[in-house]
Short mmCIF file of C-alpha atoms and ligand atoms in Angstrom, two decimals:
data_model
loop_
_atom_site.label_atom_id
_atom_site.label_comp_id
_atom_site.label_asym_id
_atom_site.label_seq_id
_atom_site.Cartn_x
_atom_site.Cartn_y
_atom_site.Cartn_z
CA MET O 1 -34.09 -99.69 -140.96
CA SER O 2 -36.20 -102.50 -139.55
CA VAL O 3 -38.26 -104.76 -141.78
CA LEU O 4 -41.10 -104.51 -139.28
CA PRO O 5 -43.30 -102.00 -141.22
CA GLU O 6 -42.93 -104.02 -144.44
CA VAL O 7 -43.96 -107.24 -142.73
CA ILE O 8 -46.97 -105.65 -141.05
CA ALA O 9 -48.07 -104.08 -144.37
CA ALA O 10 -47.67 -107.39 -146.23
CA ASN O 11 -49.73 -109.11 -143.56
CA ALA O 12 -52.55 -106.57 -143.85
CA GLU O 13 -52.66 -107.24 -147.59
CA TYR O 14 -52.70 -111.01 -147.02
CA ALA O 15 -55.50 -110.81 -144.45
CA ALA O 16 -57.57 -108.55 -146.72
CA SER O 17 -58.14 -111.48 -149.11
CA PHE O 18 -58.11 -114.24 -146.48
CA GLY O 19 -61.47 -115.62 -147.72
CA ASP O 20 -62.39 -119.20 -146.89
CA ARG O 21 -59.01 -119.92 -145.32
CA SER O 22 -60.82 -118.98 -142.10
CA GLU O 23 -62.65 -122.32 -142.42
CA LEU O 24 -59.51 -124.51 -142.54
CA ALA O 25 -59.40 -127.46 -140.13
CA LEU O 26 -56.54 -127.88 -137.64
CA PRO O 27 -55.30 -131.33 -138.86
CA PRO O 28 -53.35 -131.10 -142.14
CA ALA O 29 -55.75 -131.95 -144.98
CA ARG O 30 -53.21 -133.93 -147.04
CA GLY O 31 -51.91 -135.88 -144.06
CA PHE O 32 -48.17 -135.42 -144.32
CA ALA O 33 -45.26 -133.62 -142.69
CA VAL O 34 -42.00 -132.19 -144.03
CA LEU O 35 -38.82 -131.66 -141.98
CA THR O 36 -36.54 -129.26 -143.83
CA CYS O 37 -33.90 -126.55 -143.50
CA MET O 38 -34.64 -122.93 -142.58
CA ASP O 39 -32.54 -121.75 -145.57
CA ALA O 40 -34.24 -118.67 -147.06
CA ARG O 41 -33.96 -120.07 -150.61
CA LEU O 42 -36.23 -122.99 -149.76
CA ASP O 43 -39.98 -122.46 -149.88
CA PRO O 44 -41.62 -125.80 -149.07
CA ALA O 45 -45.06 -124.47 -150.01
CA LYS O 46 -43.73 -123.87 -153.52
CA TYR O 47 -41.29 -126.77 -153.96
CA ALA O 48 -43.79 -129.30 -152.63
CA GLY O 49 -47.02 -127.71 -153.87
CA LEU O 50 -48.63 -126.85 -150.53
CA SER O 51 -51.50 -124.57 -149.75
CA GLU O 52 -52.52 -123.37 -146.30
CA GLY O 53 -53.94 -126.28 -144.33
CA ASP O 54 -52.25 -129.02 -146.40
CA ALA O 55 -49.26 -130.26 -144.39
CA HIS O 56 -46.98 -129.71 -141.40
CA VAL O 57 -43.66 -128.07 -142.18
CA ILE O 58 -41.01 -128.32 -139.46
CA ARG O 59 -37.90 -126.23 -140.05
CA ASN O 60 -34.59 -125.78 -138.32
CA ALA O 61 -30.96 -125.17 -139.31
CA GLY O 62 -30.14 -128.07 -141.64
CA GLY O 63 -33.57 -129.75 -141.38
CA ARG O 64 -31.98 -132.03 -138.79
CA ALA O 65 -33.82 -134.67 -136.73
CA SER O 66 -33.13 -132.96 -133.41
CA ASP O 67 -35.09 -133.90 -130.30
CA ASP O 68 -37.29 -130.89 -130.91
CA ALA O 69 -37.96 -131.82 -134.55
CA ILE O 70 -38.96 -135.29 -133.36
CA ARG O 71 -41.23 -133.71 -130.72
CA SER O 72 -43.07 -131.91 -133.54
CA LEU O 73 -43.25 -135.04 -135.73
CA VAL O 74 -44.71 -137.08 -132.88
CA ILE O 75 -47.39 -134.43 -132.26
CA SER O 76 -47.97 -134.36 -136.03
CA TYR O 77 -49.08 -138.02 -136.19
CA LYS O 78 -50.23 -138.69 -132.64
CA LEU O 79 -52.56 -135.70 -132.31
CA LEU O 80 -53.03 -134.52 -135.88
CA GLY O 81 -52.97 -137.68 -137.93
CA THR O 82 -50.16 -137.32 -140.47
CA LYS O 83 -49.31 -140.62 -142.20
CA GLU O 84 -46.20 -139.89 -144.33
CA TRP O 85 -43.07 -137.86 -143.58
CA PHE O 86 -40.33 -136.26 -145.65
CA VAL O 87 -36.81 -135.30 -144.51
CA ILE O 88 -35.45 -132.76 -147.00
CA HIS O 89 -31.93 -131.35 -146.74
CA HIS O 90 -30.42 -129.31 -149.58
CA SER O 91 -27.31 -128.54 -151.60
CA ASP O 92 -25.09 -125.61 -150.55
CA CYS O 93 -26.42 -125.80 -146.96
CA GLY O 94 -24.74 -123.42 -144.50
CA MET O 95 -24.47 -126.31 -142.05
CA GLU O 96 -21.68 -127.74 -144.27
CA PHE O 97 -19.45 -124.72 -143.73
CA PHE O 98 -18.59 -125.10 -140.05
CA THR O 99 -18.11 -127.63 -137.28
CA ASP O 100 -19.04 -127.61 -133.59
CA GLU O 101 -15.47 -126.48 -132.81
CA VAL O 102 -15.70 -123.58 -135.27
CA ILE O 103 -19.00 -122.11 -134.08
CA ARG O 104 -18.04 -122.62 -130.44
CA GLY O 105 -14.79 -120.74 -131.05
CA LEU O 106 -16.55 -117.94 -132.97
CA LEU O 107 -19.12 -117.48 -130.20
CA ALA O 108 -16.43 -117.55 -127.52
CA ASN O 109 -14.72 -114.64 -129.35
CA SER O 110 -17.69 -112.46 -130.20
CA LEU O 111 -21.51 -112.47 -130.39
CA GLU O 112 -21.46 -110.35 -133.55
CA THR O 113 -22.16 -111.86 -136.98
CA ALA O 114 -19.18 -113.65 -138.49
CA ALA O 115 -18.16 -113.42 -142.16
CA LEU O 116 -17.98 -116.31 -144.63
CA GLY O 117 -14.85 -116.53 -146.78
CA ASP O 118 -13.14 -119.20 -148.86
CA GLN O 119 -11.74 -120.78 -145.70
CA GLY O 120 -15.12 -120.79 -143.93
CA PHE O 121 -16.55 -118.49 -141.26
CA TYR O 122 -14.29 -116.03 -139.46
CA ASP O 123 -14.87 -113.34 -136.87
CA VAL O 124 -15.00 -109.68 -137.78
CA GLY O 125 -16.74 -108.49 -134.62
CA THR O 126 -15.46 -107.59 -131.19
CA GLY O 127 -15.95 -109.35 -127.87
CA PRO O 128 -16.93 -110.30 -125.38
CA GLY O 129 -18.27 -113.66 -126.52
CA ALA O 130 -19.64 -116.52 -124.41
CA ARG O 131 -18.80 -120.20 -123.94
CA GLU O 132 -22.39 -121.44 -123.69
CA GLY O 133 -22.07 -122.71 -127.29
CA ASP O 134 -19.90 -125.53 -125.90
CA TYR O 135 -23.05 -127.15 -124.52
CA ILE O 136 -25.00 -127.19 -127.80
CA ASP O 137 -24.76 -129.96 -130.38
CA TRP O 138 -24.94 -127.83 -133.54
CA LEU O 139 -25.83 -130.81 -135.79
CA THR O 140 -23.57 -129.69 -138.61
CA ILE O 141 -23.41 -131.57 -141.94
CA SER O 142 -20.42 -132.96 -143.82
CA ASP O 143 -22.32 -134.80 -146.57
CA GLN O 144 -25.98 -134.27 -147.52
CA ALA O 145 -26.82 -137.85 -148.46
CA THR O 146 -25.26 -139.05 -145.21
CA SER O 147 -27.08 -136.48 -143.08
CA VAL O 148 -30.45 -137.25 -144.70
CA THR O 149 -29.92 -140.98 -144.17
CA GLU O 150 -28.79 -140.48 -140.55
CA ASP O 151 -31.84 -138.35 -139.78
CA VAL O 152 -34.29 -140.73 -141.44
CA ARG O 153 -32.67 -143.56 -139.46
CA ARG O 154 -32.91 -141.64 -136.18
CA ILE O 155 -36.61 -140.93 -136.73
CA ARG O 156 -37.28 -144.50 -137.97
CA ASN O 157 -35.67 -146.02 -134.86
CA HIS O 158 -37.29 -143.63 -132.38
CA PRO O 159 -39.47 -145.51 -129.87
CA LEU O 160 -42.31 -142.96 -130.23
CA VAL O 161 -42.51 -143.32 -134.02
CA PRO O 162 -44.79 -146.07 -135.40
CA ALA O 163 -43.27 -148.44 -137.98
CA ARG O 164 -46.22 -147.85 -140.35
CA ILE O 165 -45.19 -144.28 -141.20
CA PRO O 166 -43.03 -144.14 -144.36
CA ILE O 167 -40.18 -141.60 -144.11
CA TYR O 168 -38.79 -140.34 -147.43
CA GLY O 169 -35.31 -138.80 -147.73
CA TYR O 170 -34.60 -136.11 -150.34
CA ILE O 171 -32.09 -133.39 -151.19
CA TYR O 172 -33.42 -130.14 -152.64
CA ASP O 173 -31.08 -128.80 -155.34
CA VAL O 174 -30.80 -125.02 -154.91
CA LYS O 175 -29.59 -124.70 -158.52
CA SER O 176 -32.57 -126.42 -160.18
CA GLY O 177 -35.37 -126.47 -157.59
CA LEU O 178 -35.57 -130.25 -157.99
CA LEU O 179 -36.04 -132.75 -155.15
CA LEU O 180 -33.48 -135.55 -155.57
CA GLU O 181 -34.19 -138.82 -153.82
CA VAL O 182 -31.60 -140.28 -151.43
CA PRO O 183 -32.19 -144.01 -152.03
CA THR O 184 -30.33 -145.15 -148.88
CA ALA O 185 -32.58 -142.89 -146.79
CA THR O 186 -35.77 -144.05 -148.46
CA GLU O 187 -34.66 -147.64 -147.88
CA VAL O 188 -34.04 -146.99 -144.18
CA GLY O 189 -37.32 -145.08 -143.90
CA ARG O 190 -39.54 -147.69 -145.52
CA ALA O 191 -42.70 -148.47 -143.54
CA ALA O 192 -42.95 -151.89 -141.94
ZN1 ZN V 201 -29.58 -125.39 -145.04
#
């Protein structure tokens, strides 16, 4: 069973009470952007108190400062005027449970979904797989505070990012819903 009918029905309900959201401006009203993980347990609108039109939310696996995340951040300030940025990783992130070697090996074996056990991900599917995963940097994580600090540093040092934008580094705790500051990241991300 596909989720498609449920999603279309939920959207019809949402649009039925759309109201003055049709008048929202394109630039984010509260002038900030959040880079965070795609993890389904994280809802940035809820954990950071956002309404439609408030802020940019850029999501990928891990909330990592990939070239494409930086592309979005640059558009966010250069064309749409954001002035403060957050990098928010989280506890129990799936990106901690594998390495480049592991996902490359899994994909080379099989394109079917792997299983996660005590020893990490393992294949339960059948082949053929493909070796194209060898060419992707999967940006896995071994320590959250380190990954947040590395990503804030990469954004801070990027030649297209102005020194006046403060970049805050936080870890979202999936057990409490709290945002925990990563002081080393905030230090690195301080505006000049
Ligand atoms: Zn995650």
